[in-house]
Coordinates of N, CA and C in Angstrom, one line a residue:
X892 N 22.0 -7.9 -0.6 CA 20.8 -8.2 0.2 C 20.5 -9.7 0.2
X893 N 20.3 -10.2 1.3 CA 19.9 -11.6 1.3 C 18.5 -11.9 2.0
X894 N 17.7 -12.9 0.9 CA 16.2 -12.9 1.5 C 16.3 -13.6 3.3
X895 N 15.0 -12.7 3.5 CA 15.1 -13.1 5.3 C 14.6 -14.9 5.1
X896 N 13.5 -15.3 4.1 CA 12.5 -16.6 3.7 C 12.8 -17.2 2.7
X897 N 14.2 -18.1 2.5 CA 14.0 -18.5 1.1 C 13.7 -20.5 1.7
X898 N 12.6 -21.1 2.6 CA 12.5 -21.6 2.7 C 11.3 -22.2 2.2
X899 N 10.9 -23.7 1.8 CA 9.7 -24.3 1.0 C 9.2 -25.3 2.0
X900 N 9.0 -25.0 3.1 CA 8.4 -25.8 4.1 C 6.7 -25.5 3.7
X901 N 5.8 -26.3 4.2 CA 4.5 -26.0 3.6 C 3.6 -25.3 5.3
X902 N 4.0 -24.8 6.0 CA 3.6 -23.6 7.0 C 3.9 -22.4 6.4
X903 N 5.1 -22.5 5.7 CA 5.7 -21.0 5.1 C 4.7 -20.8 4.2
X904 N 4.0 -21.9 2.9 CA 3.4 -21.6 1.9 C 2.4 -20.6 2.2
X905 N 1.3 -21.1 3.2 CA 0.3 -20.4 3.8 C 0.4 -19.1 4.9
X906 N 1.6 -18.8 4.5 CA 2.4 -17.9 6.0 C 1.7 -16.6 5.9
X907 N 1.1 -16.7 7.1 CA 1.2 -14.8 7.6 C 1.6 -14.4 8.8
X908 N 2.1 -13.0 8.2 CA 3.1 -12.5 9.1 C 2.7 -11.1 9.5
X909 N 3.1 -10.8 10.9 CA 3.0 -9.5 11.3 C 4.3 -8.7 11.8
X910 N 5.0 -7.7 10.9 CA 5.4 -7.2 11.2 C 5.4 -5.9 12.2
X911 N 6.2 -6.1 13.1 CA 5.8 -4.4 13.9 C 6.2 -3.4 13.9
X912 N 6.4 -2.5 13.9 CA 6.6 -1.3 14.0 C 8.2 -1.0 13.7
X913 N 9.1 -1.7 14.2 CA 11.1 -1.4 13.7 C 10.8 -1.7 12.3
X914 N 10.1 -2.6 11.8 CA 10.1 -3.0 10.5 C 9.9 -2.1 9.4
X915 N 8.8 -1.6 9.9 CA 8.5 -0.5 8.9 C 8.2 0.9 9.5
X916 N 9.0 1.6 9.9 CA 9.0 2.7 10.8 C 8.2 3.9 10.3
X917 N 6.9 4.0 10.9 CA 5.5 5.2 10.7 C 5.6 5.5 12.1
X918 N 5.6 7.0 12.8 CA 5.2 6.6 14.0 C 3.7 7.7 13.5
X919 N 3.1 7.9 12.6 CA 1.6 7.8 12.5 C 1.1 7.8 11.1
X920 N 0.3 8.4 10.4 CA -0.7 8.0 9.1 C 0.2 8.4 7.8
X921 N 1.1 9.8 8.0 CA 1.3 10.4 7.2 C 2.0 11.7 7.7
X922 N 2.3 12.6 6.2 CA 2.5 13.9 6.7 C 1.8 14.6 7.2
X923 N 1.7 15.3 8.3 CA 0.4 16.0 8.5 C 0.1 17.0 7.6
X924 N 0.7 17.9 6.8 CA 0.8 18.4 6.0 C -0.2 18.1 4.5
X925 N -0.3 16.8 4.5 CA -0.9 15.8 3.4 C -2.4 16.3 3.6
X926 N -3.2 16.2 4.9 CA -4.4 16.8 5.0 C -4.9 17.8 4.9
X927 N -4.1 18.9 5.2 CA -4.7 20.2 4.5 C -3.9 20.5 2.8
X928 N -3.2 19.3 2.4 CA -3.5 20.2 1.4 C -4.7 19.6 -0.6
X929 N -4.7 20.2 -1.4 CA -6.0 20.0 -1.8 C -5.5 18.4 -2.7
X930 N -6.9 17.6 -3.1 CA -6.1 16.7 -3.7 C -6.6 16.8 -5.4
X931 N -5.7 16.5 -6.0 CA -5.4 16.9 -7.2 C -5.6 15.3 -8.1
X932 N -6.5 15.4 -8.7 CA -6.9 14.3 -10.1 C -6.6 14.1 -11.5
X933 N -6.1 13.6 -12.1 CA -5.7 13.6 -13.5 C -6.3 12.0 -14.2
X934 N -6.8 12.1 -15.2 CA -7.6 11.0 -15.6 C -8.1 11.1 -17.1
X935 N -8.3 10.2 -17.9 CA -9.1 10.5 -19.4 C -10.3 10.7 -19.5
X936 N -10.7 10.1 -18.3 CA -12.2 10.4 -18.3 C -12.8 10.3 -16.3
X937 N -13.9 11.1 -16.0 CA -14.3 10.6 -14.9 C -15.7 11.1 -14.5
X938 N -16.5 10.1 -13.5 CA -17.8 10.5 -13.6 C -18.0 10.7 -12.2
X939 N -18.4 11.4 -11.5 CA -19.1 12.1 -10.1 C -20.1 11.6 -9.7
X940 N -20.8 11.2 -9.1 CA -22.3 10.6 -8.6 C -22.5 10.7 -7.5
X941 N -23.0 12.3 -6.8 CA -23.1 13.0 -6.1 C -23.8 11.6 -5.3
X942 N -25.4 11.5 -5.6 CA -26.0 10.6 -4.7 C -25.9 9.4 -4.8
X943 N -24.9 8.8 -5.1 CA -24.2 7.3 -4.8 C -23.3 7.4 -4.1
X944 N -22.6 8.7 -3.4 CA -21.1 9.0 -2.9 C -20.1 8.4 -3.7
X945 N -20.0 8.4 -5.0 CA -18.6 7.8 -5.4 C -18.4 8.6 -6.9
X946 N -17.2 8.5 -6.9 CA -16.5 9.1 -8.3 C -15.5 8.0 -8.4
X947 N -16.0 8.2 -9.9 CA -15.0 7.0 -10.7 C -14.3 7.8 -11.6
X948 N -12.7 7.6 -11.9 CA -11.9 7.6 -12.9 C -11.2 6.9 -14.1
X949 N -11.2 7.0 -15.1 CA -10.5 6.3 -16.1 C -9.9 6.1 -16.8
X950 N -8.8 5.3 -16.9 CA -7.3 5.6 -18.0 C -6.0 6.8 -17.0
X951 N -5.3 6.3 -17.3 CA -4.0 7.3 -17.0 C -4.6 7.8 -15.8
X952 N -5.0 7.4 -15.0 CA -5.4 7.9 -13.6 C -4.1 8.6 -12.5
X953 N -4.0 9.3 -12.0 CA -3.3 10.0 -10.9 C -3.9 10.3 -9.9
X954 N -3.5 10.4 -8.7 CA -4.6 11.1 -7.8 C -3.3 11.9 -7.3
X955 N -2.9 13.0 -6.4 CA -2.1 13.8 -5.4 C -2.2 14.4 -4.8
X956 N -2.0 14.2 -2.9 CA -2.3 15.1 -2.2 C -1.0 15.3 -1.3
X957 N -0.7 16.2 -1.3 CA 1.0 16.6 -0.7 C 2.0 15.4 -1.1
X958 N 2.5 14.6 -0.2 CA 3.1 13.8 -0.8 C 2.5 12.2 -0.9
X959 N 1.3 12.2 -0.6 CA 0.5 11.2 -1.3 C 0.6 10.9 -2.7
X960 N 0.7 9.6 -3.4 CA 0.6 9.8 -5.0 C -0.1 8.2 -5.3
X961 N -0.9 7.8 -5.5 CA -1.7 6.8 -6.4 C -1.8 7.0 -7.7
X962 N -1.9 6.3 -8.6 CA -1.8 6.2 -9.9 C -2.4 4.7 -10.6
X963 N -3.4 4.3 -10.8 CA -4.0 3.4 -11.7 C -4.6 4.2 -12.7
X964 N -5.1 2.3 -13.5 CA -5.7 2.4 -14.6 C -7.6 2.8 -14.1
X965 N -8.2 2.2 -13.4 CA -9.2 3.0 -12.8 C -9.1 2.8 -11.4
X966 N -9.8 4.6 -10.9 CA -9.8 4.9 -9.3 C -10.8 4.7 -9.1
X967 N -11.6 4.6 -8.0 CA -12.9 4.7 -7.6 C -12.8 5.1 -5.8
X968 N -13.2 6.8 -5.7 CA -13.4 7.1 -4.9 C -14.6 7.3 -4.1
X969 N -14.6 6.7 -2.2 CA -16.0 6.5 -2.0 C -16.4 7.8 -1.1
X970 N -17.6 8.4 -0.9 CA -17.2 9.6 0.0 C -18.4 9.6 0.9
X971 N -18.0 10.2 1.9 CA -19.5 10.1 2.7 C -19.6 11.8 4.0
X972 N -20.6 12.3 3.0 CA -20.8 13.8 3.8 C -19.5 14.8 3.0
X973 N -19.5 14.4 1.3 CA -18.4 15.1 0.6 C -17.0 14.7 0.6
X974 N -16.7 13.4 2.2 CA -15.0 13.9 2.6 C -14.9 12.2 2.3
X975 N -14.1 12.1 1.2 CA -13.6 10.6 0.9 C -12.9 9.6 1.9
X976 N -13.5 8.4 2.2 CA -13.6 7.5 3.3 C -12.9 6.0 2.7
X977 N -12.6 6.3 1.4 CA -12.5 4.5 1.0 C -11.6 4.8 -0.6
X978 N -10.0 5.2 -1.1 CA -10.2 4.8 -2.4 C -9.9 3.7 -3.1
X979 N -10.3 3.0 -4.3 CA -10.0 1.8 -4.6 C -9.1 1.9 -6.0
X980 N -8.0 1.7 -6.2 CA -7.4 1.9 -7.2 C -6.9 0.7 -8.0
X981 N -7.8 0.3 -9.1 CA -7.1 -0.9 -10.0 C -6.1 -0.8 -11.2
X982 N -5.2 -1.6 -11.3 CA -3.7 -1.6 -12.6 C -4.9 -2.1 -13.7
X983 N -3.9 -2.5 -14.8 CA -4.4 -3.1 -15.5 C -2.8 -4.2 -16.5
X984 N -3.4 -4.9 -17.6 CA -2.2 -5.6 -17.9 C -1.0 -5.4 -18.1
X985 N -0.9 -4.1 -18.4 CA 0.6 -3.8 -18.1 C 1.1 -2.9 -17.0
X986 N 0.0 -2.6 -16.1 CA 0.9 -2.0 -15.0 C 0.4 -1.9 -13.7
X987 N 0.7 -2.4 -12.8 CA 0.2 -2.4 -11.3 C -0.4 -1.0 -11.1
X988 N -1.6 -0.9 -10.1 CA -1.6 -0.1 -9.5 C -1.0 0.5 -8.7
X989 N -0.4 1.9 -8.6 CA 0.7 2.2 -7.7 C 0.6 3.3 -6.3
X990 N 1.3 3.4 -5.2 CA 0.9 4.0 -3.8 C 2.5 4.3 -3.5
X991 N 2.6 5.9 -3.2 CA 3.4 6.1 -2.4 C 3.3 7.4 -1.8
X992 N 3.3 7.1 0.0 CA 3.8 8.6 0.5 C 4.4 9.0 2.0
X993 N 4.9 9.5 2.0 CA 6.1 9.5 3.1 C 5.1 9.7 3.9
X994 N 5.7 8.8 5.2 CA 4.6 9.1 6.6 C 4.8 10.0 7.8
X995 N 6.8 10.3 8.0 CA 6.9 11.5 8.5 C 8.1 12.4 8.0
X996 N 8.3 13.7 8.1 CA 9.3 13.8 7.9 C 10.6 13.4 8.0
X997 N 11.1 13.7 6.6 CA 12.6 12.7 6.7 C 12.6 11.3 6.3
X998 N 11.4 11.0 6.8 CA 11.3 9.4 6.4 C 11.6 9.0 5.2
X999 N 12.1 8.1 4.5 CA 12.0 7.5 2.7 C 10.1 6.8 2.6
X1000 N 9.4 7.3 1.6 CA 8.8 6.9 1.3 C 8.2 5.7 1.2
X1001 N 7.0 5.2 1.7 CA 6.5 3.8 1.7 C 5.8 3.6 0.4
X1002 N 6.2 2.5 -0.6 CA 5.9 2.8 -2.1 C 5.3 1.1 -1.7
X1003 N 4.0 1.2 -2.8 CA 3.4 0.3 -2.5 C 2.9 -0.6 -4.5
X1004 N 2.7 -1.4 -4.6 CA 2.2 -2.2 -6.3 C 1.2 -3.0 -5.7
X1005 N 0.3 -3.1 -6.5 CA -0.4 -4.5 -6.6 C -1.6 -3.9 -7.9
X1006 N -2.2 -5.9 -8.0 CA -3.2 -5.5 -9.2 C -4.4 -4.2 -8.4
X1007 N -4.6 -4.6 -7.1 CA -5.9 -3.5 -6.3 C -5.5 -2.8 -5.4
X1008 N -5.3 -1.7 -5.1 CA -4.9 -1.5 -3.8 C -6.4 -0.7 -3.1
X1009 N -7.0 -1.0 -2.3 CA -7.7 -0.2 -1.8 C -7.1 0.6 0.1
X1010 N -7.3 2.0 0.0 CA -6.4 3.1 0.5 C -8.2 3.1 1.6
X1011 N -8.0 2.9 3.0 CA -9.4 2.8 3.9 C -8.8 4.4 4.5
X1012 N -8.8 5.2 4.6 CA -8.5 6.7 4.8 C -8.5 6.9 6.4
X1013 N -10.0 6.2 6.9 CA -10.5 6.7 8.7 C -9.7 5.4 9.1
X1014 N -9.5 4.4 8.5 CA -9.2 3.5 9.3 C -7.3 3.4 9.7
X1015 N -6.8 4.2 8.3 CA -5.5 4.4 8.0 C -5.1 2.7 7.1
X1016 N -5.5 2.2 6.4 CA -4.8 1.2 6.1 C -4.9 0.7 4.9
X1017 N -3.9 -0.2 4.5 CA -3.7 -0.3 2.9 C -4.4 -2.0 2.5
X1018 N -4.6 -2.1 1.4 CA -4.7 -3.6 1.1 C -4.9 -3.7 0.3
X1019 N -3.8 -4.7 -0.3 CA -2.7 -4.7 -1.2 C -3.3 -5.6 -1.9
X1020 N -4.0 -6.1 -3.0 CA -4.0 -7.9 -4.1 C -4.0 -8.0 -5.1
X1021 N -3.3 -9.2 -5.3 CA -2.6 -9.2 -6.7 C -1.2 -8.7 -7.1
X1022 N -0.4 -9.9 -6.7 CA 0.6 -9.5 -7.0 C 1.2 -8.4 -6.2
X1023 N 1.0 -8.4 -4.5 CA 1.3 -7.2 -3.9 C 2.6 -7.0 -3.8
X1024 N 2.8 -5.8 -3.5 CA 4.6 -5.7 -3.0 C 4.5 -4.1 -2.3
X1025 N 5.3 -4.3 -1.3 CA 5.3 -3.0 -0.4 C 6.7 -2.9 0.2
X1026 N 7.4 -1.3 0.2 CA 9.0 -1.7 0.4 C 9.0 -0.4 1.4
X1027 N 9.6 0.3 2.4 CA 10.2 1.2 2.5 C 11.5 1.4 3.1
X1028 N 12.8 2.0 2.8 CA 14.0 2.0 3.3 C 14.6 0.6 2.6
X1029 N 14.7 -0.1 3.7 CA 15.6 -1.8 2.8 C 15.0 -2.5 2.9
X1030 N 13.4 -2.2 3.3 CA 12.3 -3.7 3.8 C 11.5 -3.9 2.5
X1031 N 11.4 -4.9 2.3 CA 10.4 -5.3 0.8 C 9.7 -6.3 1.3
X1032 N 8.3 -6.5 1.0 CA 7.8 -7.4 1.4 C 7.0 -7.5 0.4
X1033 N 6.3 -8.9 -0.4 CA 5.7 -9.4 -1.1 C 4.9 -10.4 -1.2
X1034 N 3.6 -10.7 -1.6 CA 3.0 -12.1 -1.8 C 1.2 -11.5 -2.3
X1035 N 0.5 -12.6 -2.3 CA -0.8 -12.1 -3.3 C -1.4 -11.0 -2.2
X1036 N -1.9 -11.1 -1.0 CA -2.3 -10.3 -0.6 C -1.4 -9.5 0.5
X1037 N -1.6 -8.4 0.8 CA -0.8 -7.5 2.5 C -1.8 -6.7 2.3
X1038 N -1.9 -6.7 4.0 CA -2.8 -5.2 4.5 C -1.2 -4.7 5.3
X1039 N -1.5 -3.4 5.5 CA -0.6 -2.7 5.8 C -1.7 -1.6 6.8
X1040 N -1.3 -1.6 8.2 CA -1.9 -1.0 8.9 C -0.9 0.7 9.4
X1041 N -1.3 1.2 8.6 CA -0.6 2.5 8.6 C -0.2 3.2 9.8
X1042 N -1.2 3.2 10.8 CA -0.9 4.0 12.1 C -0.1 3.5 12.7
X1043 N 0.1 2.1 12.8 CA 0.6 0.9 13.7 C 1.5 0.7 13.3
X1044 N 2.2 0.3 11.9 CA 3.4 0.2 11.1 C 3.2 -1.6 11.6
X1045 N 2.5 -2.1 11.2 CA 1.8 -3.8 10.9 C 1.7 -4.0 9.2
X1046 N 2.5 -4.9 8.9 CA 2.3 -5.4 7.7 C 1.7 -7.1 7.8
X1047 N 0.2 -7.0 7.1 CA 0.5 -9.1 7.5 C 0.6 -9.2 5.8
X1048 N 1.1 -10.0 5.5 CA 1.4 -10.8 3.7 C 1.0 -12.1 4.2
X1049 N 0.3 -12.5 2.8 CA -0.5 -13.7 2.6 C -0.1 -13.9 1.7
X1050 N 0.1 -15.7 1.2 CA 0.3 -16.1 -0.4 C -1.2 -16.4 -1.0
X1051 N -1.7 -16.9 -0.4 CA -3.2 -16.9 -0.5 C -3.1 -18.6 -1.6
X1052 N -2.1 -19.5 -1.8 CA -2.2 -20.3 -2.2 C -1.3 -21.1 -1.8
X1053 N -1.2 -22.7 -1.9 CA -0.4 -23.5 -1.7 C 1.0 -23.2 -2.7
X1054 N 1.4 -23.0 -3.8 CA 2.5 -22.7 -4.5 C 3.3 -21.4 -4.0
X1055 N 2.6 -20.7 -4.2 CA 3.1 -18.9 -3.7 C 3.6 -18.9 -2.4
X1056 N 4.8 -18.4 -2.0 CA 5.0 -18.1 -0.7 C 5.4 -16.4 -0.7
X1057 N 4.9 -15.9 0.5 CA 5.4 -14.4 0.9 C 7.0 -14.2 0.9
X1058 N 7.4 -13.1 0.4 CA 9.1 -13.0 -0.1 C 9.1 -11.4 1.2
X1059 N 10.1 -11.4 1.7 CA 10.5 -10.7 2.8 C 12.4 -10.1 2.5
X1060 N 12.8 -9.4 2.4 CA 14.4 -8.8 2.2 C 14.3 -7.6 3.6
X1061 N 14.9 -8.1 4.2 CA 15.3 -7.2 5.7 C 16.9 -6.6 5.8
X1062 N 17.4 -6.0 4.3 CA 19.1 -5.7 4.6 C 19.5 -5.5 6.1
X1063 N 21.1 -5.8 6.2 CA 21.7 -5.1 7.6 C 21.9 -4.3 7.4
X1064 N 21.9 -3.8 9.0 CA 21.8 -2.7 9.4 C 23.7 -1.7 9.0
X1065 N 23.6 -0.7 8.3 CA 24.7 0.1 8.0 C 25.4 0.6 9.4
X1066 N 26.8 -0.1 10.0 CA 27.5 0.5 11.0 C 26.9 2.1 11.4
X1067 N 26.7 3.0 10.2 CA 26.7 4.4 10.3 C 25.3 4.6 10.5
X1068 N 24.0 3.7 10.5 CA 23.0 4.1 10.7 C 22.8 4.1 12.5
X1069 N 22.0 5.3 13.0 CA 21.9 5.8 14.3 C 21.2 4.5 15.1

C-alpha cells in the first residue's frame, strides 16, 4: 500500500477533504435490516432519565443492533419521543472509542476509532475526534477530526492543527476486482 499524502506542504497541514462516494462505497445508511432489529446494551453500570431524554452508560460499554456495533468507555444516548436521535460514545486512555457496520449487503464493514465519536442517527452521520480514523475495504483515512456523511459516502478529515496532517491510503485497484 502506498500513502495517497505523504506530502508537508502547509495547505496540506490544514487540509480538508471531501471524498465522494467511489471512495467509500454506501449507496445508503445501513442494513435495512439494522432498523428493525432490537438494540442490545451491555455496560457496568447505566442510568435512564426518562425526562431529560438521555441514558448514560458506564465502563465496558457495548451497544448492538444487527450489524451495528459501538463500544466505549462511556455512551450517552439522546432520545426524543422514546426513539434515539443522537449517540455519543467516548474511549478512554487505553482505548478509542469504536464504530462498525456494514451499510449494504456484501459490502466489508465501515470500522470507525476515535477519542468521541458521536453517531447523529436522522441525519445519518458520523463525527469522528480525537485521533480519528475510518477505513472500509482498502480506504483508510485519518487525522484529529472526520465527519463521515453516511447516506452520501462524504468523508471530510481535518488535522485541526498546524503539525498534524490528514493520512489517506487508497490501495490499487486488484485486476480481478469488477
Amino acid at each position: 500500500m502506498m500513502p495517497f499524502c505523504q506530502r508537508s506542504d502547509f495547505w496540506l497541514r490544514s487540509f480538508s477533504v471531501a471524498i465522494a462516494v467511489c471512495l467509500l462505497p454506501t449507496n445508503g445508511t445501513a442494513l435495512e435490516s439494522d432498523q428493525s432489529q432490537p438494540i442490545n446494551i451491555r455496560a457496568d453500570s447505566g442510568v435512564i432519565d426518562d425526562s431529560a431524554g438521555k441514558s448514560t452508560y458506564q465502563g465496558n460499554v457495548s451497544i448492538d443492533q444487527g450489524s451495528l456495533l459501538i463500544t466505549a468507555e462511556l455512551l450517552e444516548i439522546y432520545l426524543e419521543d422514546r426513539d434515539p436521535i443522537r449517540i455519543v460514545a467516548t474511549g478512554n486512555r487505553e482505548a478509542l472509542a469504536y464504530y462498525e457496520q456494514i451499510p449494504e449487503p456484501g459490502d466489508e464493514p465501515v470500522i470507525a476509532n476515535a477519542s468521541e465519536i458521536t453517531y447523529l442517527i436522522e441525519e445519518e452521520k458520523l463525527i469522528l475526534k480525537g485521533s480519528a480514523e475510518i477505513s472500509q475495504n482498502d480506504y483508510f483515512f485519518a487525522g484529529e477530526e472526520i465527519q463521515y456523511d453516511i447516506s452520501k459516502g462524504i468523508i471530510n478529515a481535518n488535522s485541526k492543527n498546524r503539525r498534524g496532517q490528514v493520512r489517506m491510503t487508497i490501495s490499487p485497484r486488484d485486476d480481478s476486482d469488477p
